[in-house]
């Protein structure tokens, strides 16, 4: 995997090391967007039919995915600010 570099404050960093975290992020909106994407992935990969119980489980799983992603983004951002 090639390294891509970005400039920040006159210094260069590997792009994958940079976490851009706006303090004004609307985390509920971000949670919705992430859960929606996770749900789409679940539905496509499972090829589900019209079983409302299945949708309920997928919805719960999608929210868990979104919450885990947000938690990791916040932790990663906090770690990068303290280094």
Coordinates of C-alpha atoms in Angstrom, one line a residue:
X1 CA 0.0 0.0 0.0
X2 CA 1.6 3.3 -1.0
X3 CA 1.9 6.1 1.5
X4 CA 0.2 9.4 0.7
X5 CA 1.4 12.5 2.4
X6 CA -0.5 15.5 3.5
X7 CA 0.7 18.9 4.6
X8 CA -0.5 20.2 8.0
X9 CA 0.9 23.4 9.5
X10 CA 4.0 23.2 7.4
X11 CA 4.8 19.6 8.3
X12 CA 4.1 16.5 6.2
X13 CA 2.3 13.4 7.6
X14 CA 1.2 10.1 6.2
X15 CA -2.4 10.7 5.2
X16 CA -3.5 7.6 7.1
X17 CA -2.1 9.1 10.3
X18 CA -4.1 12.3 10.1
X19 CA -7.5 12.4 11.7
X20 CA -9.4 15.5 10.8
X21 CA -11.8 16.1 13.6
X22 CA -13.8 19.2 13.7
X23 CA -14.9 20.0 17.2
X24 CA -18.3 21.0 15.8
X25 CA -19.1 17.5 14.3
X26 CA -22.7 16.5 14.7
X27 CA -22.1 13.0 16.1
X28 CA -25.8 12.1 15.9
X29 CA -25.8 12.9 12.2
X30 CA -22.5 11.0 11.7
X31 CA -24.0 8.1 13.6
X32 CA -27.0 8.0 11.3
X33 CA -24.8 8.1 8.2
X34 CA -22.6 5.3 9.4
X35 CA -25.5 3.2 10.5
X36 CA -27.2 3.7 7.2
X37 CA -24.1 2.6 5.3
X38 CA -23.7 -0.5 7.5
X39 CA -27.4 -1.4 7.1
X40 CA -27.0 -1.2 3.3
X41 CA -24.0 -3.5 3.5
X42 CA -25.8 -6.0 5.7
X43 CA -28.9 -6.0 3.4
X44 CA -26.9 -6.5 0.2
X45 CA -24.6 -9.2 1.6
X46 CA -27.4 -11.1 3.3
X47 CA -29.8 -10.9 0.4
X48 CA -32.7 -10.7 2.9
X49 CA -36.4 -11.0 2.2
X50 CA -39.3 -9.2 3.8
X51 CA -38.7 -10.5 7.4
X52 CA -39.3 -7.6 9.8
X53 CA -37.5 -9.5 12.6
X54 CA -34.4 -9.7 10.4
X55 CA -34.6 -5.9 9.8
X56 CA -34.8 -5.2 13.5
X57 CA -31.6 -7.2 14.1
X58 CA -29.8 -5.6 11.2
X59 CA -30.9 -2.1 12.5
X60 CA -29.5 -2.9 16.0
X61 CA -26.3 -4.3 14.4
X62 CA -25.9 -1.3 12.2
X63 CA -26.1 1.0 15.2
X64 CA -23.5 -1.0 17.0
X65 CA -21.2 -0.7 14.0
X66 CA -21.7 3.1 13.9
X67 CA -21.1 3.5 17.6
X68 CA -17.9 1.4 17.4
X69 CA -16.6 3.5 14.5
X70 CA -17.4 6.8 16.2
X71 CA -15.7 5.6 19.4
X72 CA -12.6 4.6 17.5
X73 CA -12.5 8.0 15.6
X74 CA -12.8 9.9 18.9
X75 CA -10.1 7.8 20.5
X76 CA -7.8 8.1 17.5
X77 CA -8.3 11.8 17.4
X78 CA -7.7 12.2 21.2
X79 CA -4.5 10.1 20.9
X80 CA -3.2 12.2 17.9
X81 CA -3.8 15.4 19.8
X82 CA -1.8 14.2 22.8
X83 CA 1.2 13.1 20.8

